[in-house]
């Protein structure tokens, strides 16, 4: 009997735990007993002529980059943290700044080995055990333990990124820039001042980027700093939030600026500040990420930003991104064509509950959905309506695997 089978037998259920970079309760076991995969951190094989890499599930994206970049290969899709594991990136089918060009992480997963609690170890791909392949990509760790995975990397000529930053004055300008520039660039994302109102509602900084055509192929070893203590109260209150957002917006000059930056600074700004979550104080923070289909995106995003700006709470990090129409192979993947907005809110139970309920109503009305990997509040009703494929996943779920998220959203 394997360790996780024993865990599940003793405690009723268990869950696999990658590196805990999910913001909500989808990475927590209903029984509170998890099997951590970080020690499974070997690269098993790599073909540097084709860029196909096979590794154990606890390998982090940082470890993959360390071997791939010097050989001219890059992750085809990366989230905003390099500390996610390979297994966790598959289970949440993570997306990045190039969703409009390359879709989700799962699209680049050729095959993987899946251990089920009945003792079977299955090789899954689009051809082999195709139902479990689809259910595991974005399957929230519920279909079994991914033992290894094979992914296709993307060739690059340089580890530097050519960046263009453009300040925009309102939400309509964001949509115009995105329509014009997304087709021209590999990466595209915008920071939004979520405290702005009226004519300036949705103003921000539009950031597009591409891998430079020449330059070094260097692994970045930026010095990391740590937030030394957990602040007794959050650094961000309505006053400091407004000041921060205003200053950040005005720091970017009118018009456009260009720069060449390291991939690490471009993709992983938060990773260089270890334990950055401490700035939110003892109670921490909650993320809110939704995606709204194209036909409703403009009005719903405006309504969401307006509700946030008038709520008295808010975020210093609000990220807006147009997702493309490339379908994921994953059954329950979050990204879909439309506009995604992600924000961090300092944890203030009553205020957040009130605001989230208003935001949920806007998302529901617009036929949008929330990201399970970042969720800690979505109602079961909303989850099941937004992800009707959940029933299919339930039939393929490994009976030994159960997360707090799944228990909360499918049994209430
Ligand atoms: C600063 C920051 C920025 C982020 N930016 C983005 C972003 O841009 N886009 C995005 O999509 N996400 C983003 N995220 C979320 C993060 O990338 C995902 O939650 C990711 O899945 C976390 O991976 P992990 O290895 O820490 O997995 P965990 O959080 O530990 O687990 C995630 C899920 O994977 C399952 N799992 C893990 N390993 C296995 C395995 N071997 N077999 C089966 N199931 C497994 C777990 O059961 C769980 O359901 C961000 C998170 C942070 C902290």
Coordinates of C-alpha atoms and ligand atoms in Angstrom, one line a residue:
X1 CA 0.0 0.0 0.0
X2 CA 1.4 3.4 -0.9
X3 CA 1.8 6.3 1.6
X4 CA -1.2 8.2 0.4
X5 CA -3.4 5.2 0.2
X6 CA -2.6 4.5 3.9
X7 CA -3.3 8.2 4.7
X8 CA -6.7 8.0 2.9
X9 CA -7.6 4.8 4.6
X10 CA -6.8 6.1 8.1
X11 CA -8.4 9.5 7.7
X12 CA -11.2 8.9 5.2
X13 CA -9.6 10.9 2.4
X14 CA -6.4 12.7 1.5
X15 CA -5.1 15.2 -1.1
X16 CA -1.8 15.7 -2.8
X17 CA -0.1 19.0 -1.9
X18 CA 2.4 20.7 -4.3
X19 CA 3.9 23.9 -2.9
X20 CA 0.8 25.4 -1.5
X21 CA 0.8 28.4 -3.9
X22 CA -3.0 28.2 -4.4
X23 CA -4.7 31.0 -2.5
X24 CA -7.8 29.2 -1.4
X25 CA -8.9 25.8 0.0
X26 CA -8.6 23.8 -3.2
X27 CA -5.2 22.6 -2.0
X28 CA -6.4 21.6 1.4
X29 CA -7.6 18.1 2.1
X30 CA -11.1 17.7 3.6
X31 CA -9.4 15.4 6.2
X32 CA -6.5 17.9 6.7
X33 CA -4.1 15.1 5.7
X34 CA -2.0 15.7 2.6
X35 CA 0.9 14.1 0.9
X36 CA 3.5 16.6 -0.1
X37 CA 5.3 16.1 -3.4
X38 CA 8.2 18.5 -3.1
X39 CA 10.7 15.7 -2.4
X40 CA 9.8 14.2 -5.8
X41 CA 11.9 16.7 -7.6
X42 CA 13.9 14.9 -10.3
X43 CA 14.0 15.8 -13.9
X44 CA 13.8 12.3 -15.4
X45 CA 14.6 13.0 -19.1
X46 CA 15.0 15.9 -21.4
X47 CA 15.6 16.1 -25.2
X48 CA 17.2 19.5 -25.8
X49 CA 16.8 19.1 -29.6
X50 CA 13.0 18.9 -29.3
X51 CA 12.4 20.6 -25.9
X52 CA 10.4 17.7 -24.5
X53 CA 11.0 17.4 -20.7
X54 CA 9.8 14.6 -18.4
X55 CA 10.0 15.3 -14.6
X56 CA 8.6 14.3 -11.3
X57 CA 5.6 16.3 -10.0
X58 CA 7.4 18.1 -7.2
X59 CA 9.8 19.8 -9.5
X60 CA 9.1 23.6 -9.3
X61 CA 8.9 25.8 -12.3
X62 CA 12.0 27.5 -11.0
X63 CA 13.9 24.2 -11.2
X64 CA 12.7 23.6 -14.7
X65 CA 13.8 27.1 -15.8
X66 CA 17.2 26.5 -14.2
X67 CA 17.9 23.6 -16.6
X68 CA 15.9 24.8 -19.6
X69 CA 16.9 28.4 -20.1
X70 CA 20.7 27.9 -20.6
X71 CA 19.8 25.4 -23.3
X72 CA 17.4 27.9 -25.1
X73 CA 14.1 26.6 -23.8
X74 CA 11.3 28.3 -21.8
X75 CA 8.1 27.2 -20.1
X76 CA 5.4 27.8 -22.8
X77 CA 3.1 29.0 -20.1
X78 CA 4.0 30.3 -16.7
X79 CA 1.9 31.7 -13.8
X80 CA 3.0 34.7 -11.8
X81 CA 5.0 32.5 -9.4
X82 CA 7.9 30.2 -10.2
X83 CA 7.4 28.3 -6.9
X84 CA 4.5 26.3 -8.2
X85 CA 5.2 22.7 -8.9
X86 CA 4.7 20.8 -12.1
X87 CA 2.0 18.7 -10.5
X88 CA 0.2 21.8 -9.1
X89 CA 0.5 23.6 -12.5
X90 CA -1.3 20.7 -14.2
X91 CA -3.9 20.3 -11.5
X92 CA -5.0 23.9 -11.7
X93 CA -4.2 24.2 -15.5
X94 CA -2.5 27.5 -14.8
X95 CA -2.4 30.3 -17.3
X96 CA -0.1 33.3 -17.8
X97 CA 0.4 36.5 -19.7
X98 CA 0.3 34.7 -23.1
X99 CA -3.0 33.0 -22.8
X100 CA -4.1 34.7 -26.0
X101 CA -1.3 33.0 -27.9
X102 CA -0.6 29.7 -26.1
X103 CA -3.7 28.9 -24.0
X104 CA -3.2 27.1 -20.7
X105 CA -0.4 25.0 -19.2
X106 CA -2.4 21.9 -19.9
X107 CA -2.1 22.4 -23.7
X108 CA 1.6 21.7 -23.4
X109 CA 1.3 18.5 -21.3
X110 CA 1.9 15.6 -23.6
X111 CA 1.4 12.8 -21.1
X112 CA 1.6 11.9 -17.4
X113 CA 1.5 9.0 -15.1
X114 CA -1.5 8.9 -12.7
X115 CA -1.6 6.7 -9.6
X116 CA -5.1 5.8 -8.5
X117 CA -6.0 4.6 -5.0
X118 CA -7.1 1.2 -6.4
X119 CA -3.4 0.5 -7.1
X120 CA -3.5 1.2 -10.8
X121 CA -0.9 3.4 -12.4
X122 CA -2.1 4.7 -15.7
X123 CA -0.3 6.6 -18.5
X124 CA -2.7 9.3 -19.6
X125 CA -2.6 11.4 -22.8
X126 CA -5.0 12.7 -25.4
X127 CA -5.1 9.1 -26.8
X128 CA -4.5 7.0 -23.7
X129 CA -7.1 7.1 -20.9
X130 CA -8.3 10.3 -22.6
X131 CA -11.1 10.9 -20.0
X132 CA -8.7 10.9 -17.1
X133 CA -6.2 13.0 -19.1
X134 CA -8.9 15.7 -19.5
X135 CA -10.2 15.4 -16.0
X136 CA -6.7 15.7 -14.4
X137 CA -5.8 18.9 -16.3
X138 CA -7.5 21.5 -14.2
X139 CA -8.9 18.7 -12.1
X140 CA -7.9 20.2 -8.7
X141 CA -5.9 17.2 -7.7
X142 CA -9.0 15.0 -7.4
X143 CA -8.3 12.3 -9.9
X144 CA -5.2 10.8 -8.3
X145 CA -1.5 11.4 -7.8
X146 CA 0.4 12.6 -10.9
X147 CA 3.6 10.7 -10.6
X148 CA 5.5 12.2 -13.6
X149 CA 4.6 14.4 -16.5
X150 CA 6.0 15.2 -19.9
X151 CA 5.8 18.7 -21.2
X152 CA 6.7 20.5 -24.4
X153 CA 8.9 23.6 -23.8
X154 CA 9.1 26.6 -26.0
X155 CA 12.3 27.7 -27.8
X156 CA 13.8 31.2 -26.9
X157 CA 16.9 33.1 -28.1
X158 CA 17.3 35.1 -25.0
X159 CA 16.2 35.1 -21.4
X160 CA 15.6 38.9 -21.6
X161 CA 12.2 40.3 -22.4
X162 CA 11.5 43.4 -24.5
X163 CA 8.8 45.3 -22.7
X164 CA 6.5 48.1 -23.7
X165 CA 4.5 49.9 -21.0
X166 CA 1.7 52.2 -21.9
X167 CA -0.4 54.2 -19.5
X168 CA -4.1 54.3 -20.3
X169 CA -6.7 56.7 -18.9
X170 CA -9.9 54.5 -18.6
X171 CA -11.3 51.1 -19.3
X172 CA -12.3 51.8 -22.9
X173 CA -8.7 52.6 -23.6
X174 CA -7.6 49.2 -22.1
X175 CA -9.9 47.4 -24.5
X176 CA -8.7 49.4 -27.4
X177 CA -5.0 48.7 -26.6
X178 CA -5.7 45.1 -26.0
X179 CA -7.5 44.7 -29.4
X180 CA -4.6 46.5 -31.2
X181 CA -1.6 45.1 -29.4
X182 CA -2.4 41.6 -28.2
X183 CA -2.1 40.1 -31.7
X184 CA 1.3 41.6 -32.0
X185 CA 2.9 40.4 -28.8
X186 CA 3.6 37.1 -26.9
X187 CA 2.8 38.6 -23.5
X188 CA 0.1 41.1 -22.5
X189 CA -1.3 42.1 -19.2
X190 CA -2.4 45.3 -17.5
X191 CA -2.3 46.7 -14.0
X192 CA -5.4 48.6 -13.0
X193 CA -5.9 51.4 -10.5
X194 CA -8.9 49.9 -8.7
X195 CA -9.4 53.0 -6.7
X196 CA -10.1 55.3 -9.6
X197 CA -13.6 56.4 -10.3
X198 CA -15.8 58.4 -12.8
X199 CA -14.0 59.3 -16.1
X200 CA -10.8 57.6 -14.8
X201 CA -12.5 54.3 -13.9
X202 CA -10.3 51.4 -15.0
X203 CA -7.2 53.5 -15.7
X204 CA -3.9 51.7 -15.5
X205 CA -0.7 50.5 -17.2
X206 CA -0.8 48.2 -20.2
X207 CA 2.3 46.0 -20.4
X208 CA 3.2 43.9 -23.4
X209 CA 6.4 41.9 -23.9
X210 CA 8.3 39.5 -26.2
X211 CA 11.4 37.4 -25.8
X212 CA 14.3 39.4 -27.0
X213 CA 15.9 38.1 -30.3
X214 CA 19.4 38.4 -28.9
X215 CA 21.1 38.5 -25.5
X216 CA 22.2 36.0 -22.9
X217 CA 20.5 32.7 -21.9
X218 CA 20.9 33.2 -18.2
X219 CA 19.2 31.9 -15.2
X220 CA 18.3 34.8 -13.0
X221 CA 19.6 34.8 -9.5
X222 CA 18.1 38.0 -8.2
X223 CA 18.7 38.8 -4.6
X224 CA 15.6 38.0 -2.6
X225 CA 14.3 40.1 0.3
X226 CA 11.9 39.0 3.0
X227 CA 9.2 40.9 4.8
X228 CA 10.7 40.5 8.2
X229 CA 7.6 40.5 10.4
X230 CA 3.8 40.1 10.1
X231 CA 2.4 43.5 10.5
X232 CA -0.1 43.8 13.4
X233 CA -2.5 45.7 11.1
X234 CA -2.5 45.6 7.3
X235 CA -0.2 48.1 5.5
X236 CA -3.1 48.8 3.2
X237 CA -6.2 50.7 4.4
X238 CA -8.5 52.8 2.2
X239 CA -6.1 55.8 2.6
X240 CA -2.8 54.1 1.8
X241 CA -4.5 52.1 -1.0
X242 CA -5.7 55.2 -2.8
X243 CA -2.3 56.8 -2.3
X244 CA -0.4 53.7 -3.6
X245 CA -2.6 53.3 -6.6
X246 CA -2.4 57.0 -7.6
X247 CA 1.4 57.0 -7.2
X248 CA 1.9 53.8 -9.1
X249 CA -0.2 55.1 -12.0
X250 CA 1.5 58.5 -12.2
X251 CA 5.0 56.9 -11.9
X252 CA 4.4 55.7 -15.5
X253 CA 4.9 58.7 -17.8
X254 CA 2.3 59.5 -20.4
X255 CA 2.7 57.7 -23.7
X256 CA 5.0 54.7 -23.9
X257 CA 8.2 53.5 -22.3
X258 CA 10.4 50.6 -23.5
X259 CA 12.8 48.4 -21.6
X260 CA 14.7 45.1 -21.7
X261 CA 14.3 43.2 -18.4
X262 CA 15.1 39.8 -17.1
X263 CA 12.5 37.1 -17.4
X264 CA 12.5 36.8 -13.6
X265 CA 11.6 40.5 -13.0
X266 CA 9.0 40.3 -15.7
X267 CA 7.2 37.1 -14.8
X268 CA 7.8 36.8 -11.0
X269 CA 7.9 40.3 -9.4
X270 CA 6.3 39.0 -6.1
X271 CA 8.7 36.0 -5.8
X272 CA 11.6 38.4 -5.1
X273 CA 9.9 39.5 -1.9
X274 CA 9.6 36.4 0.2
X275 CA 6.6 36.2 2.6
X276 CA 5.1 39.3 0.9
X277 CA 1.7 38.2 2.2
X278 CA 2.9 39.5 5.7
X279 CA 2.1 43.1 4.5
X280 CA -1.6 42.2 4.8
X281 CA -1.3 41.7 8.5
X282 CA -2.2 38.8 10.7
X283 CA -5.5 38.1 9.0
X284 CA -3.9 37.9 5.6
X285 CA -5.8 38.5 2.4
X286 CA -8.2 36.9 0.0
X287 CA -7.9 36.8 -3.8
X288 CA -10.8 37.4 -6.2
X289 CA -10.3 36.3 -9.8
X290 CA -13.0 36.1 -12.4
X291 CA -13.3 35.8 -16.1
X292 CA -16.1 37.4 -18.1
X293 CA -17.1 36.3 -21.6
X294 CA -16.4 38.8 -24.4
X295 CA -20.0 40.0 -25.0
X296 CA -20.4 41.1 -21.4
X297 CA -16.8 41.9 -20.5
X298 CA -16.8 45.7 -20.9
X299 CA -19.9 46.3 -18.9
X300 CA -19.3 43.7 -16.2
X301 CA -15.7 44.7 -15.7
X302 CA -16.8 48.4 -15.3
X303 CA -19.5 47.4 -12.8
X304 CA -16.9 45.3 -10.8
X305 CA -14.4 48.1 -10.7
X306 CA -17.0 50.6 -9.7
X307 CA -18.3 48.3 -6.9
X308 CA -14.7 47.9 -5.6
X309 CA -13.8 51.6 -5.8
X310 CA -17.0 52.6 -3.9
X311 CA -16.6 49.8 -1.3
X312 CA -13.8 51.4 0.8
X313 CA -11.7 48.3 0.4
X314 CA -9.4 47.4 -2.5
X315 CA -6.2 46.0 -3.8
X316 CA -2.8 47.3 -4.6
X317 CA -2.4 44.6 -7.2
X318 CA -5.2 44.4 -9.7
X319 CA -4.5 42.6 -12.9
X320 CA -6.6 42.7 -16.0
X321 CA -6.0 40.5 -19.0
X322 CA -7.9 39.5 -22.2
X323 CA -7.9 35.7 -22.4
X324 CA -7.9 34.2 -25.9
X325 CA -10.1 31.5 -27.5
X326 CA -7.6 28.6 -27.4
X327 CA -9.5 25.8 -25.7
X328 CA -7.8 23.9 -23.0
X329 CA -7.9 20.1 -23.0
X330 CA -8.9 20.3 -19.3
X331 CA -12.5 19.4 -18.3
X332 CA -12.7 22.0 -15.5
X333 CA -10.2 24.6 -16.6
X334 CA -10.9 28.1 -15.4
X335 CA -9.6 30.2 -18.3
X336 CA -12.0 30.8 -21.2
X337 CA -12.3 33.5 -23.8
X338 CA -13.0 36.8 -22.2
X339 CA -11.6 39.3 -19.7
X340 CA -10.0 38.2 -16.5
X341 CA -9.6 40.4 -13.5
X342 CA -7.6 39.4 -10.4
X343 CA -7.3 41.3 -7.1
X344 CA -6.0 40.8 -3.6
X345 CA -8.1 42.1 -0.7
X346 CA -6.9 42.5 2.9
X347 CA -9.0 40.1 4.9
X348 CA -11.9 41.9 6.5
X349 CA -14.5 39.3 7.0
X350 CA -17.7 41.4 7.0
X351 CA -16.6 44.0 4.4
X352 CA -15.2 41.3 2.1
X353 CA -18.3 39.1 2.4
X354 CA -20.5 42.1 1.4
X355 CA -18.3 43.1 -1.5
X356 CA -17.8 39.6 -2.8
X357 CA -21.5 38.9 -2.8
X358 CA -22.0 42.1 -5.0
X359 CA -19.2 41.0 -7.3
X360 CA -20.5 37.4 -7.5
X361 CA -23.9 38.8 -8.6
X362 CA -22.2 40.8 -11.4
X363 CA -20.1 37.8 -12.5
X364 CA -23.2 35.5 -12.4
X365 CA -25.3 37.9 -14.4
X366 CA -22.5 38.1 -17.0
X367 CA -22.2 34.3 -17.2
X368 CA -18.6 34.6 -16.0
X369 CA -16.9 32.4 -13.4
X370 CA -14.4 32.4 -10.6
X371 CA -11.0 30.7 -10.4
X372 CA -11.2 27.7 -8.0
X373 CA -7.4 27.9 -7.3
X374 CA -7.9 31.3 -5.8
X375 CA -11.2 30.9 -4.2
X376 CA -12.3 30.6 -0.6
X377 CA -15.9 31.8 -0.7
X378 CA -17.7 30.8 -3.9
X379 CA -21.1 29.3 -3.2
X380 CA -21.8 25.7 -4.3
X381 CA -24.6 27.0 -6.4
X382 CA -22.4 29.4 -8.3
X383 CA -19.7 26.8 -8.8
X384 CA -22.0 24.1 -10.1
X385 CA -23.7 26.6 -12.5
X386 CA -20.4 28.0 -13.8
X387 CA -18.7 24.6 -14.1
X388 CA -21.5 22.1 -15.2
X389 CA -18.7 19.6 -16.1
X390 CA -18.2 19.1 -12.3
X391 CA -20.5 16.1 -12.4
X392 CA -18.3 14.4 -15.0
X393 CA -15.2 15.1 -12.8
X394 CA -17.1 13.7 -9.8
X395 CA -17.6 10.4 -11.7
X396 CA -13.8 10.2 -12.4
X397 CA -12.7 11.5 -9.0
X398 CA -10.5 9.1 -7.1
X399 CA -12.7 8.2 -4.1
X400 CA -9.7 8.6 -1.8
X401 CA -9.1 12.3 -2.8
X402 CA -11.2 15.1 -1.4
X403 CA -10.4 18.7 -0.9
X404 CA -12.1 21.3 1.3
X405 CA -13.0 23.2 -1.8
X406 CA -14.8 20.2 -3.4
X407 CA -16.6 19.3 -0.2
X408 CA -17.7 23.0 0.2
X409 CA -18.9 23.5 -3.4
X410 CA -20.4 20.1 -4.4
X411 CA -22.0 19.1 -1.2
X412 CA -23.8 22.2 -0.1
Ligands
LIG1 C1 2.4 35.1 -6.5 C2 1.4 34.2 -7.2 C3 1.1 34.4 -8.5 C4 0.2 33.5 -9.2 N1 -0.1 33.8 -10.5 C5 -0.9 32.9 -11.1 C6 -1.2 33.1 -12.5 O1 -0.7 34.1 -13.1 N2 -2.0 32.2 -13.2 C7 -2.5 31.1 -12.5 O2 -3.1 30.3 -13.1 N3 -2.2 30.9 -11.2 C8 -1.4 31.7 -10.5 N4 -1.1 31.5 -9.2 C9 -1.7 30.3 -8.5 C10 -0.7 29.1 -8.6 O3 0.1 29.2 -9.8 C11 -1.5 27.8 -8.7 O4 -2.4 27.8 -7.6 C12 -0.6 26.6 -8.7 O5 -1.4 25.5 -9.0 C13 0.1 26.3 -7.4 O6 0.9 25.2 -7.5 P1 1.4 24.4 -6.3 O7 2.5 23.5 -6.8 O8 1.8 25.3 -5.2 O9 0.2 23.5 -5.9 P2 -0.8 23.5 -4.6 O10 -1.3 24.9 -4.4 O11 0.0 22.9 -3.5 O12 -1.9 22.6 -5.1 C14 -2.7 22.9 -6.2 C15 -3.5 21.8 -6.7 O13 -2.7 20.8 -7.3 C16 -2.9 19.5 -6.8 N5 -1.7 18.8 -7.0 C17 -0.4 19.2 -6.7 N6 0.5 18.3 -7.0 C18 -0.2 17.2 -7.5 C19 0.1 16.0 -8.0 N7 1.4 15.5 -8.1 N8 -0.9 15.2 -8.5 C20 -2.2 15.6 -8.4 N9 -2.5 16.7 -8.0 C21 -1.6 17.6 -7.5 C22 -3.3 19.8 -5.4 O14 -4.1 18.7 -4.9 C23 -4.2 21.0 -5.5 O15 -5.5 20.7 -5.9 C24 -0.3 32.4 -8.5 C25 0.0 32.2 -7.1 C26 0.9 33.0 -6.5 C27 1.3 32.8 -5.1

